[in-house]
Amino acid sequence: MKRFVLTAVAAIVMSTAAYADAIKVGVVGPFSGPFALQGKNFKAGIDAYMAINGNKVGDNTVEVIYRDLPAADPAKSKALAQELVVKEKVQYLAGFYFTPDAMAVTPILQQANTPLVIMNAATSAIVTKSPLVVRTSFTTWQTSTPIAKVAHDAGVGKVISVVSDYGPGVDAENAFKAAFEKEGGQVVEAIRMPLSTNDFSPIMQRIKDSGAQGVFAFLPSGPTTLGFVKAYNENGLKAAGIKFFAPGDLTQESDLPALGDAALGIQTTFHYAVSHDSPENKAFVEAAAKAIGNKAELSFPAVGAYDGMHVIYKMIEATGGKQDAAKAVEAVKGLTWVSPRGPVLIDPESRHITQNIYLREVTKADDGTYYNKEVQTFEKQGDPGLKAAK
Ligand code: PHB
């Protein structure tokens, strides 16, 4: 009996110790609503990282707590982050699909002593809002600059630009325009659509009427991008020979089965393709496909989340599990590793990720499925948006 009691007490003490050591990571993303698949990809990337690397860093157990933010809603984003910090006592904040949601959280980081690891939101300026922000995704400046050269090299001189009217859209418009004009091209018209736009027929008419040889487009990935590319095809723009240029948000892999031949041949520039040929990506795709349950649903937010967890694990290692946001961020400045997307670096000055940007073309595989085939690499791209902002 005595031995039983001692064993029971020891078990309680041990489990309390393990619990006390748990380091909580609060992840905010769209886990329900129209963008739920994007949030599901955050979770798949995190699950894949923890399946491959375990849930412990030294003696500390890592625990991820999720909060659902279905749409761009800065007030709710801030409230969720505050609740995670105050009630759940998370040491790290991470995730954030939409720019306004990430922006809303930057003012609370210093006081909360919490780094923010952005796994998607792609407006350049976010990292300038707090020294505690680190980003493992991309910016639309980074992904929209190289496609301007591609458009010029394709013999296109006049382009109409169409973007969603908020941070990453305005950045994409500016990035494309700056790079395209440098090549000698001309942006004949720049349309900014409300984020809520879902009937694209009037826009397609304006594109036709503009006389442009090509269209440059950015919308946040989800039902938005699927609807836009469908409309481009259904309104006869593709048939009329108006070329389509965009960052890879417009042809994310999870949209391709629904787009079918409508997307065939579309060229985009982006930091990640599920088809990327490397041992690191093979291991990642295997684990992430298992986590999401259907490989066809895998898309880029998964790799932003996977690498975001890598950064958080390095932060936990450097701080020995103690809450010290400044030390944690300092430790990952200049960090390099081979991501499933290719070689990457956390730029020590901007805390944004430097990475290859690939030109990809939507291609039909022998088995009838569609994929983004990498055809060219723009190596070690930093964020031109930060220089432009200065
Ligand atoms: C953003 O809001 O920053 C955002 C969302 C989805 C994307 C790109 C950027 O595909």
Coordinates of C-alpha atoms and ligand atoms in Angstrom, one line a residue:
M1 CA 0.0 0.0 0.0
K2 CA 2.8 2.4 1.0
R3 CA 4.7 1.7 -2.2
F4 CA 1.5 2.3 -4.2
V5 CA 1.0 5.7 -2.5
L6 CA 4.6 6.7 -3.1
T7 CA 4.3 5.7 -6.8
A8 CA 1.1 7.6 -7.1
V9 CA 2.6 10.7 -5.5
A10 CA 5.7 10.4 -7.8
A11 CA 3.5 10.2 -10.8
I12 CA 1.6 13.3 -9.8
V13 CA 4.8 15.2 -9.1
M14 CA 6.3 14.1 -12.5
S15 CA 3.2 15.1 -14.4
T16 CA 3.0 18.5 -12.6
A17 CA 6.7 19.0 -13.5
A18 CA 6.0 18.1 -17.2
Y19 CA 3.0 20.4 -17.2
A20 CA 4.9 23.3 -15.6
D21 CA 7.5 22.9 -18.4
A22 CA 5.1 23.0 -21.2
I23 CA 5.7 26.0 -23.5
K24 CA 2.6 27.2 -25.1
V25 CA 2.4 28.6 -28.7
G26 CA -0.8 30.4 -29.6
V27 CA -1.7 30.1 -33.2
V28 CA -4.3 32.3 -34.8
G29 CA -5.7 31.5 -38.2
P30 CA -8.8 30.9 -40.3
F31 CA -10.0 27.4 -39.2
S32 CA -13.6 27.8 -40.2
G33 CA -15.5 29.7 -42.9
P34 CA -14.5 30.3 -46.6
F35 CA -10.7 30.3 -45.8
A36 CA -10.7 27.2 -43.6
L37 CA -8.5 25.3 -45.9
Q38 CA -5.8 27.9 -45.5
G39 CA -6.0 27.4 -41.7
K40 CA -6.0 23.7 -42.1
N41 CA -2.7 24.1 -44.0
F42 CA -1.3 26.0 -41.0
K43 CA -2.2 23.1 -38.8
A44 CA -0.8 20.5 -41.2
G45 CA 2.5 22.3 -41.4
I46 CA 2.7 22.5 -37.6
D47 CA 1.7 18.9 -37.1
A48 CA 4.2 17.8 -39.8
Y49 CA 7.0 19.7 -38.0
M50 CA 6.2 18.1 -34.6
A51 CA 5.8 14.6 -36.2
I52 CA 9.3 14.9 -37.6
N53 CA 11.0 16.7 -34.7
G54 CA 9.0 15.6 -31.7
N55 CA 7.2 17.8 -29.2
K56 CA 10.1 18.5 -26.9
V57 CA 12.9 21.1 -27.0
G58 CA 15.4 20.0 -24.3
D59 CA 13.3 19.3 -21.2
N60 CA 10.5 21.5 -22.4
T61 CA 7.3 20.2 -24.0
V62 CA 5.8 22.3 -26.7
E63 CA 2.0 22.7 -26.7
V64 CA 0.1 24.5 -29.6
I65 CA -3.2 26.2 -28.8
Y66 CA -5.3 27.2 -31.8
R67 CA -7.7 30.2 -32.1
D68 CA -10.1 30.6 -35.0
L69 CA -10.2 33.9 -36.9
P70 CA -12.3 33.2 -40.1
A71 CA -11.8 36.5 -41.8
A72 CA -9.7 39.7 -41.7
D73 CA -11.0 41.2 -38.4
P74 CA -8.3 43.2 -36.6
A75 CA -10.3 43.9 -33.4
K76 CA -11.1 40.2 -32.9
S77 CA -7.5 39.3 -33.8
K78 CA -6.2 41.6 -31.0
A79 CA -8.7 40.2 -28.5
L80 CA -7.7 36.6 -29.3
A81 CA -4.0 37.4 -28.9
Q82 CA -4.7 39.2 -25.6
E83 CA -6.7 36.2 -24.4
L84 CA -3.9 33.8 -25.4
V85 CA -1.3 35.9 -23.6
V86 CA -3.2 36.7 -20.4
K87 CA -5.3 33.6 -19.8
E88 CA -3.4 30.8 -21.6
K89 CA 0.0 32.3 -20.8
V90 CA 1.4 31.5 -24.3
Q91 CA 5.1 32.4 -24.7
Y92 CA 4.8 32.7 -28.5
L93 CA 2.2 34.0 -30.8
A94 CA 2.2 32.6 -34.4
G95 CA 0.1 32.1 -37.5
F96 CA -1.9 35.0 -38.9
Y97 CA -3.2 34.6 -42.4
F98 CA -4.4 38.1 -43.2
T99 CA -2.3 41.3 -42.9
P100 CA -4.8 43.4 -40.9
D101 CA -5.0 40.6 -38.3
A102 CA -1.2 40.5 -37.9
M103 CA -0.9 44.3 -37.8
A104 CA -3.4 44.5 -35.0
V105 CA -1.3 42.3 -32.7
T106 CA 2.1 44.1 -33.1
P107 CA 1.3 46.8 -30.4
I108 CA 0.9 44.2 -27.6
L109 CA 4.1 42.2 -28.1
Q110 CA 6.5 44.3 -26.1
Q111 CA 4.4 44.4 -23.0
A112 CA 3.4 40.8 -23.4
N113 CA 7.1 39.8 -23.8
T114 CA 6.0 37.6 -26.7
P115 CA 7.6 37.2 -30.1
L116 CA 5.2 37.0 -33.1
V117 CA 6.1 34.5 -35.8
I118 CA 4.1 35.3 -38.9
M119 CA 3.3 32.2 -40.9
N120 CA 1.5 34.0 -43.8
A121 CA 0.5 37.7 -43.7
A122 CA 2.5 39.2 -46.6
T123 CA 2.6 43.0 -46.4
S124 CA 6.2 44.3 -46.2
A125 CA 5.6 46.8 -43.4
I126 CA 4.4 44.3 -40.7
V127 CA 8.0 43.5 -39.6
T128 CA 8.7 47.2 -39.1
K129 CA 5.8 47.6 -36.6
S130 CA 7.7 45.8 -33.7
P131 CA 11.2 44.4 -33.2
L132 CA 9.6 41.2 -32.0
V133 CA 8.1 40.2 -35.3
V134 CA 9.8 37.4 -37.4
R135 CA 8.2 36.3 -40.7
T136 CA 8.6 32.8 -42.3
S137 CA 6.2 33.3 -45.2
F138 CA 6.9 35.8 -48.0
T139 CA 5.9 39.3 -49.1
T140 CA 3.9 40.3 -52.2
W141 CA 6.8 42.6 -53.1
Q142 CA 9.1 39.5 -53.0
T143 CA 6.8 37.4 -55.1
S144 CA 5.4 40.1 -57.5
T145 CA 8.7 41.6 -58.6
P146 CA 10.1 38.7 -60.6
I147 CA 6.9 38.1 -62.6
A148 CA 7.3 41.6 -64.2
K149 CA 10.5 40.4 -65.8
V150 CA 8.7 37.3 -67.0
A151 CA 5.9 39.4 -68.6
H152 CA 8.5 41.6 -70.3
D153 CA 10.5 38.6 -71.6
A154 CA 7.2 37.2 -73.0
G155 CA 7.0 40.3 -75.3
V156 CA 4.2 42.0 -73.3
G157 CA 4.5 45.8 -73.2
K158 CA 1.2 46.9 -71.8
V159 CA -0.4 45.4 -68.7
I160 CA -3.5 46.2 -66.6
S161 CA -3.0 45.6 -62.8
V162 CA -5.9 44.2 -60.7
V163 CA -5.5 43.8 -56.9
S164 CA -7.5 43.4 -53.7
D165 CA -7.6 46.8 -52.0
Y166 CA -5.6 46.2 -48.8
G167 CA -2.0 45.9 -47.7
P168 CA -0.6 43.0 -49.7
G169 CA -2.6 44.0 -52.8
V170 CA -1.3 47.6 -52.8
D171 CA 2.2 46.2 -52.2
A172 CA 1.8 43.8 -55.1
E173 CA 0.6 46.6 -57.4
N174 CA 3.5 48.8 -56.5
A175 CA 6.0 46.0 -56.8
F176 CA 4.8 44.9 -60.3
K177 CA 4.6 48.5 -61.5
A178 CA 8.2 49.4 -60.3
A179 CA 9.7 46.3 -61.8
F180 CA 7.7 46.3 -65.0
E181 CA 8.5 50.0 -65.7
K182 CA 12.2 49.3 -65.1
E183 CA 12.0 46.7 -67.9
G184 CA 10.4 49.4 -70.1
G185 CA 6.8 48.1 -69.8
Q186 CA 3.7 50.2 -69.0
V187 CA 0.9 49.6 -66.6
V188 CA -2.1 51.1 -68.5
E189 CA -4.6 51.0 -65.6
A190 CA -4.5 49.9 -62.0
I191 CA -7.7 48.6 -60.5
R192 CA -8.1 48.0 -56.7
M193 CA -11.1 45.8 -55.8
P194 CA -12.7 45.6 -52.3
L195 CA -11.6 42.5 -50.5
S196 CA -15.2 41.3 -50.5
T197 CA -15.5 41.3 -54.3
N198 CA -16.8 37.9 -55.6
D199 CA -18.4 38.9 -58.9
F200 CA -15.5 39.4 -61.2
S201 CA -17.3 39.8 -64.5
P202 CA -17.3 43.6 -64.5
I203 CA -13.6 43.6 -63.8
M204 CA -13.0 41.1 -66.7
Q205 CA -14.9 43.5 -69.0
R206 CA -12.7 46.4 -67.9
I207 CA -9.6 44.3 -68.6
K208 CA -10.9 43.6 -72.1
D209 CA -11.7 47.2 -72.7
S210 CA -8.3 48.4 -71.5
G211 CA -6.5 47.1 -74.6
A212 CA -3.7 45.7 -72.4
Q213 CA -1.9 42.6 -73.7
G214 CA -1.7 41.1 -70.2
V215 CA -3.2 41.3 -66.8
F216 CA -1.3 41.3 -63.5
A217 CA -3.4 40.1 -60.5
F218 CA -3.2 39.6 -56.8
L219 CA -5.9 38.4 -54.4
P220 CA -5.5 36.5 -51.2
S221 CA -5.6 32.8 -51.8
G222 CA -8.9 31.1 -51.1
P223 CA -12.3 31.2 -52.8
T224 CA -11.2 34.7 -54.0
T225 CA -8.4 33.4 -56.2
L226 CA -10.4 30.4 -57.4
G227 CA -13.3 32.7 -58.5
F228 CA -10.9 35.2 -60.2
V229 CA -9.1 32.6 -62.4
K230 CA -12.4 30.9 -63.3
A231 CA -13.8 34.3 -64.4
Y232 CA -10.6 35.0 -66.5
N233 CA -11.3 31.8 -68.4
E234 CA -15.1 32.0 -68.5
N235 CA -15.2 35.6 -69.7
G236 CA -13.1 34.8 -72.7
L237 CA -9.9 36.6 -71.7
K238 CA -7.8 33.5 -72.0
A239 CA -9.3 32.7 -75.4
A240 CA -8.7 36.4 -76.5
G241 CA -4.9 35.9 -75.8
I242 CA -4.8 38.3 -72.8
K243 CA -1.9 36.9 -70.9
F244 CA -2.1 36.2 -67.1
F245 CA 0.7 37.2 -64.7
A246 CA 0.5 36.8 -61.0
P247 CA 2.3 35.7 -57.8
G248 CA 1.6 32.1 -56.9
D249 CA -1.3 32.9 -54.6
L250 CA -3.4 32.8 -57.8
T251 CA -2.6 29.1 -58.6
Q252 CA -2.3 27.5 -55.2
E253 CA -2.2 23.8 -55.5
S254 CA -5.5 23.2 -53.6
D255 CA -7.3 25.4 -56.3
L256 CA -6.0 23.4 -59.2
P257 CA -8.4 20.4 -59.2
A258 CA -11.4 22.8 -59.4
L259 CA -9.8 25.0 -62.0
G260 CA -8.7 22.1 -64.3
D261 CA -7.7 23.2 -67.8
A262 CA -8.7 26.8 -67.0
A263 CA -5.4 27.3 -65.2
L264 CA -3.3 25.3 -67.6
G265 CA -0.1 27.2 -68.8
I266 CA -0.5 30.0 -66.2
Q267 CA 2.8 31.3 -65.1
T268 CA 3.3 32.6 -61.6
T269 CA 6.3 33.4 -59.3
F270 CA 6.3 32.2 -55.7
H271 CA 8.4 30.9 -52.9
Y272 CA 7.0 27.4 -52.7
A273 CA 5.6 24.7 -55.0
V274 CA 4.3 21.4 -53.5
S275 CA 6.2 19.7 -56.4
H276 CA 9.6 21.2 -55.4
D277 CA 12.2 18.5 -56.0
S278 CA 14.3 18.0 -52.9
P279 CA 14.8 15.5 -50.1
E280 CA 13.6 18.1 -47.5
N281 CA 10.4 18.7 -49.5
K282 CA 9.8 15.0 -50.0
A283 CA 9.9 14.4 -46.2
F284 CA 7.7 17.5 -45.6
V285 CA 5.1 16.6 -48.1
E286 CA 4.8 13.1 -46.8
A287 CA 4.3 14.3 -43.2
A288 CA 2.0 17.2 -44.2
A289 CA -0.1 15.1 -46.5
K290 CA -0.6 12.6 -43.6
A291 CA -1.5 15.4 -41.3
I292 CA -4.0 17.1 -43.6
G293 CA -5.4 13.7 -44.8
N294 CA -5.5 14.5 -48.5
K295 CA -2.4 15.5 -50.4
A296 CA -4.5 17.5 -52.9
E297 CA -5.4 20.0 -50.2
L298 CA -1.8 20.9 -49.4
S299 CA -0.8 24.5 -50.2
F300 CA 1.8 27.2 -49.3
P301 CA 0.5 28.1 -45.8
A302 CA 1.7 24.7 -44.6
V303 CA 5.3 25.5 -45.4
G304 CA 5.1 28.9 -43.8
A305 CA 3.8 27.2 -40.6
Y306 CA 6.4 24.4 -40.8
D307 CA 9.3 26.8 -41.0
G308 CA 7.6 29.0 -38.4
M309 CA 7.8 26.1 -35.9
H310 CA 11.4 25.6 -36.8
V311 CA 12.1 29.2 -35.8
I312 CA 10.1 28.8 -32.6
Y313 CA 12.0 25.6 -31.6
K314 CA 15.3 27.6 -32.1
M315 CA 13.9 30.4 -29.9
I316 CA 13.0 27.9 -27.2
E317 CA 16.4 26.3 -27.4
A318 CA 18.2 29.7 -27.1
T319 CA 16.1 30.8 -24.1
G320 CA 16.2 27.5 -22.3
G321 CA 12.4 27.7 -22.2
K322 CA 12.4 31.0 -20.2
Q323 CA 10.1 33.8 -21.4
D324 CA 12.5 36.3 -22.9
A325 CA 11.1 37.7 -26.2
A326 CA 14.1 39.9 -27.1
K327 CA 16.6 37.1 -26.5
A328 CA 14.4 34.7 -28.5
V329 CA 14.2 37.0 -31.5
E330 CA 17.9 37.9 -31.3
A331 CA 18.8 34.2 -31.5
V332 CA 17.1 33.7 -34.9
K333 CA 18.6 36.7 -36.6
G334 CA 20.8 35.4 -39.3
L335 CA 19.5 31.8 -38.9
T336 CA 19.9 29.7 -42.0
W337 CA 18.5 26.3 -42.9
V338 CA 17.2 24.2 -45.8
S339 CA 13.4 24.5 -45.8
P340 CA 11.1 22.3 -48.0
R341 CA 11.1 25.4 -50.3
G342 CA 14.9 25.6 -50.6
P343 CA 17.7 27.4 -48.7
V344 CA 16.4 30.2 -46.5
L345 CA 17.8 32.9 -44.1
I346 CA 16.1 35.1 -41.5
D347 CA 17.5 38.5 -42.5
P348 CA 19.2 39.9 -39.4
E349 CA 18.0 43.4 -40.1
S350 CA 14.5 43.0 -41.3
R351 CA 13.6 39.6 -39.5
H352 CA 11.9 38.6 -42.8
I353 CA 12.8 35.5 -44.7
T354 CA 15.3 35.6 -47.6
Q355 CA 14.5 32.8 -50.1
N356 CA 14.5 31.7 -53.7
I357 CA 11.5 32.7 -55.8
Y358 CA 10.5 30.2 -58.5
L359 CA 8.8 30.7 -61.9
R360 CA 6.3 28.0 -62.2
E361 CA 3.9 26.9 -64.9
V362 CA 0.6 25.0 -64.3
T363 CA 1.1 21.7 -65.9
K364 CA -0.9 18.5 -66.3
A365 CA 0.8 15.4 -65.0
D366 CA 0.6 12.0 -66.7
D367 CA -1.9 10.9 -64.1
G368 CA -4.2 13.8 -65.1
T369 CA -3.6 15.9 -62.0
Y370 CA -2.4 19.5 -62.2
Y371 CA 0.7 21.0 -60.5
N372 CA 2.9 24.0 -60.5
K373 CA 6.1 23.0 -62.4
E374 CA 9.2 25.0 -61.4
V375 CA 10.9 26.2 -64.6
Q376 CA 13.3 29.0 -63.4
T377 CA 14.8 30.1 -60.1
F378 CA 15.4 33.7 -58.9
E379 CA 18.0 33.0 -56.1
K380 CA 18.2 34.5 -52.6
Q381 CA 15.5 37.1 -52.9
G382 CA 15.2 39.6 -50.0
D383 CA 12.2 41.9 -49.6
P384 CA 12.4 44.8 -52.1
G385 CA 9.3 46.2 -50.3
L386 CA 11.4 47.2 -47.3
K387 CA 13.8 49.3 -49.4
A388 CA 10.8 50.8 -51.2
A389 CA 9.2 51.8 -47.8
K390 CA 12.3 53.7 -46.7
Ligands
PHB1 C1 -2.4 38.8 -46.5 O1 -3.5 39.2 -46.0 O2 -1.3 39.3 -46.1 C2 -2.4 37.7 -47.4 C3 -3.4 36.7 -47.4 C4 -3.3 35.7 -48.4 C5 -2.4 35.6 -49.3 C6 -1.4 36.6 -49.4 C7 -1.4 37.6 -48.4 O3 -2.4 34.7 -50.3

